mmCIF file of C-alpha atoms in Angstrom:
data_model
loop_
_atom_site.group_PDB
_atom_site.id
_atom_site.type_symbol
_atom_site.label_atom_id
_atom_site.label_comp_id
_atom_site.label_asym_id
_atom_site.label_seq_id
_atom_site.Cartn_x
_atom_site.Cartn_y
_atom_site.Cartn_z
ATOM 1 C CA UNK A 1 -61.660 39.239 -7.002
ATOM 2 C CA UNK A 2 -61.508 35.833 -5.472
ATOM 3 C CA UNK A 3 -58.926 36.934 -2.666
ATOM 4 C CA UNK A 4 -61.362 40.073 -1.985
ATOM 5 C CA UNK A 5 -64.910 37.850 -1.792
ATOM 6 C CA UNK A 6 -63.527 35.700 0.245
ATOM 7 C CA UNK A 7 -61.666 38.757 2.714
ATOM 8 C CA UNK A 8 -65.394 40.512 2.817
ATOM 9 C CA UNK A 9 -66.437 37.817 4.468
ATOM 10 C CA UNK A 10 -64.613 38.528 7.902
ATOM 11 C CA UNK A 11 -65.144 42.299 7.804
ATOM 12 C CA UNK A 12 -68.144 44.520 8.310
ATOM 13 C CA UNK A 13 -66.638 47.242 6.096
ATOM 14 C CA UNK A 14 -63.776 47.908 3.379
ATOM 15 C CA UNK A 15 -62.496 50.627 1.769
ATOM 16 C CA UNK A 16 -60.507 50.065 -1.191
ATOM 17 C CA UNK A 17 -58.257 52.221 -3.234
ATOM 18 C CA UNK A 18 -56.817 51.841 -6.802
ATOM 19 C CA UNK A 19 -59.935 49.659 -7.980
ATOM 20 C CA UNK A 20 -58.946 50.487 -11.726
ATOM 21 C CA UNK A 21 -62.391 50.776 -12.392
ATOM 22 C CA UNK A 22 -64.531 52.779 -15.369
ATOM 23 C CA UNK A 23 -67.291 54.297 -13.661
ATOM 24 C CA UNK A 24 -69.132 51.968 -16.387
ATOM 25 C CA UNK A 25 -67.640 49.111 -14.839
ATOM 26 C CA UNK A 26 -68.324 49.622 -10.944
ATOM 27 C CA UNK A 27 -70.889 46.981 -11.605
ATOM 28 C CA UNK A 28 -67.678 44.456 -10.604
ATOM 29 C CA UNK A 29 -68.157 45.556 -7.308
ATOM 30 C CA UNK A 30 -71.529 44.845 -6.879
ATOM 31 C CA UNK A 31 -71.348 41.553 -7.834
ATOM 32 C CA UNK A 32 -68.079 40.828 -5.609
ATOM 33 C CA UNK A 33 -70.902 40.356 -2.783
ATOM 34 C CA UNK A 34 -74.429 40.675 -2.957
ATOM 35 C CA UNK A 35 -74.612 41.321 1.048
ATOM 36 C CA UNK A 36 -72.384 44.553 0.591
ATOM 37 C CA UNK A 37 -73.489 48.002 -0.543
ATOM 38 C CA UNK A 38 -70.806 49.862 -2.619
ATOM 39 C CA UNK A 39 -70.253 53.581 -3.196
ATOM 40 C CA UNK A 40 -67.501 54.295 -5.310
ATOM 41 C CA UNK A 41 -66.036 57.123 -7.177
ATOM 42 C CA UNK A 42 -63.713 56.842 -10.432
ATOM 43 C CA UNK A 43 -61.245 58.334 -12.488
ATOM 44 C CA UNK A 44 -64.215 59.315 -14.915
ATOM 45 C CA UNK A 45 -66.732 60.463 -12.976
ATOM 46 C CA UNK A 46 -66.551 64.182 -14.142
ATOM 47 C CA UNK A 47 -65.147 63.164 -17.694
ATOM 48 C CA UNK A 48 -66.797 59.940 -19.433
ATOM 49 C CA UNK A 49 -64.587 60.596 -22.473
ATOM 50 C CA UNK A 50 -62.260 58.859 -20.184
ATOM 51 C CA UNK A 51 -63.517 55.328 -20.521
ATOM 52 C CA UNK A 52 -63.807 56.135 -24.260
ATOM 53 C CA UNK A 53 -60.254 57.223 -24.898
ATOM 54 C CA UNK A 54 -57.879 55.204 -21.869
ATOM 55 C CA UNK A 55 -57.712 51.061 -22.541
ATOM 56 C CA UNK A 56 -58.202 51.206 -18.855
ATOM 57 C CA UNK A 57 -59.630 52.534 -16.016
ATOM 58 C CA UNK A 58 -56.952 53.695 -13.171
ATOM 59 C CA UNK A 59 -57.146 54.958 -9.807
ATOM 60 C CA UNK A 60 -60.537 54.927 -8.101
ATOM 61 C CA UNK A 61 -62.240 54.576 -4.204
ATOM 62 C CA UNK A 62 -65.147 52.536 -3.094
ATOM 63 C CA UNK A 63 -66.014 52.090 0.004
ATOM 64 C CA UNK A 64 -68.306 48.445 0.645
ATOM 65 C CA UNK A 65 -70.411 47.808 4.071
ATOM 66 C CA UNK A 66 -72.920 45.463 4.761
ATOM 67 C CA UNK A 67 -76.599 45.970 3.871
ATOM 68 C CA UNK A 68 -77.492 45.855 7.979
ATOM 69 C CA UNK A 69 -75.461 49.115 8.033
ATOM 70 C CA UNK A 70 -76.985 50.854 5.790
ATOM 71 C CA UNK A 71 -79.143 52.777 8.183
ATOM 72 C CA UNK A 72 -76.542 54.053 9.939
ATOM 73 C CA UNK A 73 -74.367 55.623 6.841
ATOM 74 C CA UNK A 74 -74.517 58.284 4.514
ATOM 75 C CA UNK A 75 -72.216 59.054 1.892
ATOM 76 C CA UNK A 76 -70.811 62.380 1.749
ATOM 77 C CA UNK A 77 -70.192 64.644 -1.632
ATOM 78 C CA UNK A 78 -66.720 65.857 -0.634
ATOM 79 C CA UNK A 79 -63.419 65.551 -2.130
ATOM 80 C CA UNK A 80 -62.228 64.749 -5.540
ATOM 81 C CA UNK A 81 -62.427 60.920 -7.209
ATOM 82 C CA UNK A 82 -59.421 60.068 -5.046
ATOM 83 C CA UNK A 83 -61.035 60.993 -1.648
ATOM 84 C CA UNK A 84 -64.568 59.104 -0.353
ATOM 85 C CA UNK A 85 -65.890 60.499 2.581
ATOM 86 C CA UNK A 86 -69.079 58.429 4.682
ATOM 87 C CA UNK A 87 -70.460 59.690 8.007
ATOM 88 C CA UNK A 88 -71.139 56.923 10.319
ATOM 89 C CA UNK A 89 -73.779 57.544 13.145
ATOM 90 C CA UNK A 90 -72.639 55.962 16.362
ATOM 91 C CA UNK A 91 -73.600 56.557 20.301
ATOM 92 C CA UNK A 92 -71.026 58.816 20.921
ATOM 93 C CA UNK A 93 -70.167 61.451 18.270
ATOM 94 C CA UNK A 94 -70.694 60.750 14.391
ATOM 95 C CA UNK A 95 -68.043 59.488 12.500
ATOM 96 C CA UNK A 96 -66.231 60.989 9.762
ATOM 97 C CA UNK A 97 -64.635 58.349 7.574
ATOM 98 C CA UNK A 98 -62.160 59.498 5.153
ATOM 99 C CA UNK A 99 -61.369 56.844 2.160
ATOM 100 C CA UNK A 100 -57.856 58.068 0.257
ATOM 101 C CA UNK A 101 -55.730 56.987 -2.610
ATOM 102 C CA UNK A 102 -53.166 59.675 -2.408
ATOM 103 C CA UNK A 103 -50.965 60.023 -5.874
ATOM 104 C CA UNK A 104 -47.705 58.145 -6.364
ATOM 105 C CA UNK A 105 -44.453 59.071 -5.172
ATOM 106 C CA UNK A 106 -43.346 60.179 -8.533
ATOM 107 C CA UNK A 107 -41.175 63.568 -8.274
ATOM 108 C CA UNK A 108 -44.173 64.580 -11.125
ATOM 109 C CA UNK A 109 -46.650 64.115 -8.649
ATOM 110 C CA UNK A 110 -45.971 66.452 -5.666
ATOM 111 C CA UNK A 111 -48.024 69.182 -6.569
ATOM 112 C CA UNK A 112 -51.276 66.569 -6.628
ATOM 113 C CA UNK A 113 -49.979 64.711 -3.324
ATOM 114 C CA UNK A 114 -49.723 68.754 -2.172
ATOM 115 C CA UNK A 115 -53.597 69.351 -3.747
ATOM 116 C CA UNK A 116 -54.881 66.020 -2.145
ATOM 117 C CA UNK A 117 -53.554 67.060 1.370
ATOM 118 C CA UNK A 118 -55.070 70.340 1.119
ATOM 119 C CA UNK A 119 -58.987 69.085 0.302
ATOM 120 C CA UNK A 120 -57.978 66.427 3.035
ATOM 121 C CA UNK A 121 -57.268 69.564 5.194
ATOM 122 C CA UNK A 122 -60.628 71.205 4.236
ATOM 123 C CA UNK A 123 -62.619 68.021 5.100
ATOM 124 C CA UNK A 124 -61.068 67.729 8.968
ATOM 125 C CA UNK A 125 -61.634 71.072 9.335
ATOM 126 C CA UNK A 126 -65.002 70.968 7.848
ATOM 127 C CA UNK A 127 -66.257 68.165 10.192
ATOM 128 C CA UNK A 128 -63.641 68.269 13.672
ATOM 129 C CA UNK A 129 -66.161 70.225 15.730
ATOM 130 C CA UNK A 130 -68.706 67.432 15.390
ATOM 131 C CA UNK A 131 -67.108 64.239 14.117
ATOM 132 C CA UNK A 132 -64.137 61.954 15.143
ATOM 133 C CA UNK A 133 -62.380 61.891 11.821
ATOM 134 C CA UNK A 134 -61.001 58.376 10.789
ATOM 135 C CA UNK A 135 -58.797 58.534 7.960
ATOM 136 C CA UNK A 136 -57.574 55.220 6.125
ATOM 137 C CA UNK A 137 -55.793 54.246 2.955
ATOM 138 C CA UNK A 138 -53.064 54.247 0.203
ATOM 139 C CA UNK A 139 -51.286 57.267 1.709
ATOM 140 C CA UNK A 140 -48.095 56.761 -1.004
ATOM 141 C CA UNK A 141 -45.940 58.044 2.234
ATOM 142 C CA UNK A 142 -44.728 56.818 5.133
ATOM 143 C CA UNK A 143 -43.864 57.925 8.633
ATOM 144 C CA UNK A 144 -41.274 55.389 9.220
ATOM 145 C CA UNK A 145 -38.968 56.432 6.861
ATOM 146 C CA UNK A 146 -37.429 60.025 4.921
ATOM 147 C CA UNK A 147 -36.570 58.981 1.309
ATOM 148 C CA UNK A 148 -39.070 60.397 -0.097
ATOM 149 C CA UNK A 149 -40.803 63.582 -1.192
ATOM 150 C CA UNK A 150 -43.888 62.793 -0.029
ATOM 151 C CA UNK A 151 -42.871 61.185 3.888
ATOM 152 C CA UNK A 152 -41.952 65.049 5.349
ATOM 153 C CA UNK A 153 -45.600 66.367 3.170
ATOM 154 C CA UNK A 154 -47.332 63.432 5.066
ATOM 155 C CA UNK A 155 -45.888 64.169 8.278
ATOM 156 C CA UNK A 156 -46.265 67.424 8.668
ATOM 157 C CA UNK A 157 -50.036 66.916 7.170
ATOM 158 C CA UNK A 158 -50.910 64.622 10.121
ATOM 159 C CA UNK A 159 -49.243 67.022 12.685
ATOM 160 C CA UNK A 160 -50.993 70.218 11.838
ATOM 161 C CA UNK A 161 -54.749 67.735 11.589
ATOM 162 C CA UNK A 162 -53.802 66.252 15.127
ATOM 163 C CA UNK A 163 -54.266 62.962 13.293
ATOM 164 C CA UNK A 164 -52.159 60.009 15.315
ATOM 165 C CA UNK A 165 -50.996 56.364 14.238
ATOM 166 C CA UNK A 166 -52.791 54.057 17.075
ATOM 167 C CA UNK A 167 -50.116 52.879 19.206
ATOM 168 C CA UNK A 168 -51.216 49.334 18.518
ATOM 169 C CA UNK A 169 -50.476 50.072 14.872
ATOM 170 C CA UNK A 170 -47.291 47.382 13.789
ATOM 171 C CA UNK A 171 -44.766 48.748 11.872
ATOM 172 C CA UNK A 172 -44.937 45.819 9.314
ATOM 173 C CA UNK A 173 -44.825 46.337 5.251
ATOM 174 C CA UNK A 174 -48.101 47.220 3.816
ATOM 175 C CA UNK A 175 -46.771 47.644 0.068
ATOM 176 C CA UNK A 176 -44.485 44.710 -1.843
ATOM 177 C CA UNK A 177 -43.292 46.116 -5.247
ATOM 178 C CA UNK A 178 -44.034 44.164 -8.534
ATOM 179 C CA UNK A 179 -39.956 44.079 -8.956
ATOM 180 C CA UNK A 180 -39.385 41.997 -5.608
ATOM 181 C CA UNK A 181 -36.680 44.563 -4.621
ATOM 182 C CA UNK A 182 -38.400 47.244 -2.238
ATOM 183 C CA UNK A 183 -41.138 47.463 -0.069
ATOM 184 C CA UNK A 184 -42.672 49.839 2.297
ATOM 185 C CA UNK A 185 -45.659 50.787 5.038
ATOM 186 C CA UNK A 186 -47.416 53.298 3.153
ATOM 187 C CA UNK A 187 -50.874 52.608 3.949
ATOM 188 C CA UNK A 188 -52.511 53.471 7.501
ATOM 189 C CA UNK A 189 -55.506 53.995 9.924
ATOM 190 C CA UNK A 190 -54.880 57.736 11.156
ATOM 191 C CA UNK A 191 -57.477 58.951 13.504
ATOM 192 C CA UNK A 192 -57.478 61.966 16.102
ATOM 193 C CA UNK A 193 -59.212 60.249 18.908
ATOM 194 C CA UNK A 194 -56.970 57.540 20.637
ATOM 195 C CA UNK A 195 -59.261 55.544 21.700
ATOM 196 C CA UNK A 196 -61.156 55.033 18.154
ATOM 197 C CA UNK A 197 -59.597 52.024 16.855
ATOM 198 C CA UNK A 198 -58.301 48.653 18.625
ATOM 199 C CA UNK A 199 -57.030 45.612 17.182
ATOM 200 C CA UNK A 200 -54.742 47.014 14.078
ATOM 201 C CA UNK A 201 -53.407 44.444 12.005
ATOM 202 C CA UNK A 202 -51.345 44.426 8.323
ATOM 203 C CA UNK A 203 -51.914 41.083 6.930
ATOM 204 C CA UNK A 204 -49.392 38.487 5.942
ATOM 205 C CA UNK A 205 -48.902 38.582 1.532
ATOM 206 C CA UNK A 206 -51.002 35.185 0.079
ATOM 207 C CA UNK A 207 -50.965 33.851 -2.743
ATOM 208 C CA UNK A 208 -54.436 34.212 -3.620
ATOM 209 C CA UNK A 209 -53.665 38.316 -3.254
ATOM 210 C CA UNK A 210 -52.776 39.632 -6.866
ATOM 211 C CA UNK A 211 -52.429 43.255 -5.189
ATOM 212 C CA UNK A 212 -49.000 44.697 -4.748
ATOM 213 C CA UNK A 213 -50.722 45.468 -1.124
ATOM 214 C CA UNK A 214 -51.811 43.982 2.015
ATOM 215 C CA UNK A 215 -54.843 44.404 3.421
ATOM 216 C CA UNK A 216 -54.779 46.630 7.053
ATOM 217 C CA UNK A 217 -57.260 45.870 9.548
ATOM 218 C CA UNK A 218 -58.938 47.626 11.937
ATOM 219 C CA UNK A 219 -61.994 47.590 14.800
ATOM 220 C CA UNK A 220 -63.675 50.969 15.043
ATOM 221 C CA UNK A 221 -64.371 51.344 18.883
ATOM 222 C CA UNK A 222 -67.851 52.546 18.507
ATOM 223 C CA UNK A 223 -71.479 51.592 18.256
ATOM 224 C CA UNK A 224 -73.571 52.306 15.288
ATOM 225 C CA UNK A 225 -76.862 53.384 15.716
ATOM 226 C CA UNK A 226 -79.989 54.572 12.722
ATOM 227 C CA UNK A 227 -79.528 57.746 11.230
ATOM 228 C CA UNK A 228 -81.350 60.627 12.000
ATOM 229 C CA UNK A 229 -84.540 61.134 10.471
ATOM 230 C CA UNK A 230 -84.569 65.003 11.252
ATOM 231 C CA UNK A 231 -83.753 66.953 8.173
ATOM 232 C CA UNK A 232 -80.377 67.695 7.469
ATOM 233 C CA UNK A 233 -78.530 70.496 4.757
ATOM 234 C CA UNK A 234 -76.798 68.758 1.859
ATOM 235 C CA UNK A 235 -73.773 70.902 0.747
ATOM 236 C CA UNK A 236 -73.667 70.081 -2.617
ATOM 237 C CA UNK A 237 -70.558 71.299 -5.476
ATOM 238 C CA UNK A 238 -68.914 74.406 -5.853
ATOM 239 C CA UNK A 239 -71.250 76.611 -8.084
ATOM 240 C CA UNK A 240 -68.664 77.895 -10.552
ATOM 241 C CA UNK A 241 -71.291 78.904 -13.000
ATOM 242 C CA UNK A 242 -72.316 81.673 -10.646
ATOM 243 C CA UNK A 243 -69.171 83.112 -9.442
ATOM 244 C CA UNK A 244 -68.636 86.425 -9.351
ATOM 245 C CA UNK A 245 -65.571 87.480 -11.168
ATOM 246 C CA UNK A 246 -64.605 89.934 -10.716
ATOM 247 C CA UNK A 247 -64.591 89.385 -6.890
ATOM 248 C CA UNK A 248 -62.586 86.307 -7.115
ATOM 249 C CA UNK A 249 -59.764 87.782 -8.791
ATOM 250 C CA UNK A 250 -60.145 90.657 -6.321
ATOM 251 C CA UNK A 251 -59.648 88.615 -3.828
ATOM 252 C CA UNK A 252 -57.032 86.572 -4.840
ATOM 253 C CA UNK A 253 -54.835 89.248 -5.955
ATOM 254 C CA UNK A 254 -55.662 91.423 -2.667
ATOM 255 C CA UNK A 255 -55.108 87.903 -0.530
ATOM 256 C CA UNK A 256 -51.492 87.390 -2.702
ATOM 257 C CA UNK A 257 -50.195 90.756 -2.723
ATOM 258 C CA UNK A 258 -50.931 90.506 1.240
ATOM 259 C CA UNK A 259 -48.546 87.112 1.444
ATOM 260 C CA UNK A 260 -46.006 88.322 -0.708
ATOM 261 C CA UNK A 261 -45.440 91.248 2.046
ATOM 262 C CA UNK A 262 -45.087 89.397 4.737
ATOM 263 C CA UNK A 263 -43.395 85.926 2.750
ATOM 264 C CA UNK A 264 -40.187 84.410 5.070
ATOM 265 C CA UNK A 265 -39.442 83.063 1.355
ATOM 266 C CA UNK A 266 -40.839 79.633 2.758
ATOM 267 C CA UNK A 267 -42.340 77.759 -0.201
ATOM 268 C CA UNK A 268 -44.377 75.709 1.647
ATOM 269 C CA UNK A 269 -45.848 77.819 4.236
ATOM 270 C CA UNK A 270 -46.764 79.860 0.885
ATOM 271 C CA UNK A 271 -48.180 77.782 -0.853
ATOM 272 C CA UNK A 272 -50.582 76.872 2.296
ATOM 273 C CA UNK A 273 -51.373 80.621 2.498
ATOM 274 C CA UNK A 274 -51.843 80.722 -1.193
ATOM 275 C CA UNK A 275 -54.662 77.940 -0.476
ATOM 276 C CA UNK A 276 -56.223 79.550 1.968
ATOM 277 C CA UNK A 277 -56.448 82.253 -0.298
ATOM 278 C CA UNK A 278 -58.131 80.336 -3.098
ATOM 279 C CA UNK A 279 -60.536 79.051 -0.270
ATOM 280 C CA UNK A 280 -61.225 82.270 0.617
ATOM 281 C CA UNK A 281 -61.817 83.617 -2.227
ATOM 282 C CA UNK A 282 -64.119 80.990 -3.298
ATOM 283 C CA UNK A 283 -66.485 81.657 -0.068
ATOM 284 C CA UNK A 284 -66.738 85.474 -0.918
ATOM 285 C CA UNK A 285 -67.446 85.207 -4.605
ATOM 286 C CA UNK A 286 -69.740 82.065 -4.950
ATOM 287 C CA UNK A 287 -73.011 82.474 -4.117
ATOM 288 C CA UNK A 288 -74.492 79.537 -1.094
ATOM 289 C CA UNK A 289 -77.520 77.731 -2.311
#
């Protein structure tokens, strides 16, 4: 904590992944700095039997900005307790700001890393039409390197979203395991404006640091200004409680029996049409309120 107080100091705004934290416990964060306001989301947010059962928290976003800024962000309801999404009013277009700790690179884990992509999918598209999108954080992949199962998933994830490494970016380790014997960059500023970020750094490992990361720094090219104070619509949770069936499955099986007709017996793109399905599916059958 003593690394972190002192590294809030120099910035405006973090975003932190893997915080480890109960959502009983996000008190810590408070009390790292009493100038910052925190919003954070945690492995236990939609189960508290977590905290009750687990010795430890694990996992977990927050995202920490200075009180002065407070005006000028509001915090967003999508995405699942490894995504934090904040809208950022500047004098150009609003700001999307897309917090991630994306699942390890165990072979376990693909289908998560696969499900994370996907919501990460749904947010760009749900905000590219009026936002920049800024996306930052533990991506577990890297674009520097194939060794992996989740590098080509990353890659191809950040082609289809027009999402581009700043060419000021360094390609400089981000991640230092715990054994001493590998390392990687797996943790990034992706954005699909060019001109959003300057000044990208990836810090030098201290001693003070207890993380098995470096912290990567950034400048967002763009002036805040106060929110609105016109009314806006909150999109709130998927009403599951009030979906209709019958017309979900409908769907679904009209949307599958559709892909498995015209299927080049390519998993992946599959699987994407698959999602789309789901999405689909979800619009038609659950009720907007």
């Amino acid at each position: 904590m003593t690394y972190l107080k002192q590294l809030l100091k120099k910035l405006d705004l973090c975003c932190l992944q893997e915080h480890w934290l109960f959502k009983p416990e996000q008190h810590l964060l408070h009390d790292i700095d009493t100038n910052m306001i925190v919003r954070a989301k945690s492995i236990d947010d939609e189960n508290p039997e977590l905290s009750m059962i687990a010795r430890r928290g694990y996992g977990g976003v927050a995202i920490l900005w200075k009180k002065e800024m407070d005006d000028k962000i509001s915090v967003m309801v999508d995405g699942s307790n490894r995504i934090q999404v904040i809208q950022m009013e500047t004098d150009n277009t609003p700001l999307c700001l897309i917090n991630v700790y994306m699942p390890s690179d165990n072979k376990d884990m693909d289908n998560e890393y696969k499900d994370t992509l996907a919501q990460m999918t749904e947010i760009i598209t749900k905000y590219r039409n009026t936002h920049d999108i800024l996306l930052c954080g533990y991506l577990n992949g890297s674009i520097h390197r194939p060794k992996t199962s989740h590098d080509p998933l990353l890659k191809k994830f950040l082609a289809e979203n027009s999402l581009e490494l700043n060419q000021e970016y360094p390609e400089k380790q981000t991640f230092f395991h715990h054994n001493g014997k590998s390392s990687g960059q797996i943790d990034y500023f992706f954005s699909a404006s060019k001109d959003l970020t300057q000044y990208e750094q990836n810090l030098d490992m201290e001693a003070e640091n207890t993380s098995d990361h470096v912290p990567v720094i950034a400048t967002i090219k763009r002036k805040l200004i106060r929110k609105s104070n016109k009314p806006k619509s909150v999109i709130v949770r998927t009403k599951w409680g009030k979906c209709n069936l019958q017309k979900y499955q409908l769907t679904i099986s009209d949307g599958v029996e559709k892909i498995l007709q015209a299927s080049n017996k390519n998993i992946e793109e599959d699987i994407t049409s698959i999602e789309k399905v789901m999405h689909n599916a979800c619009n038609e059958a659950i009720p907007v309120v």
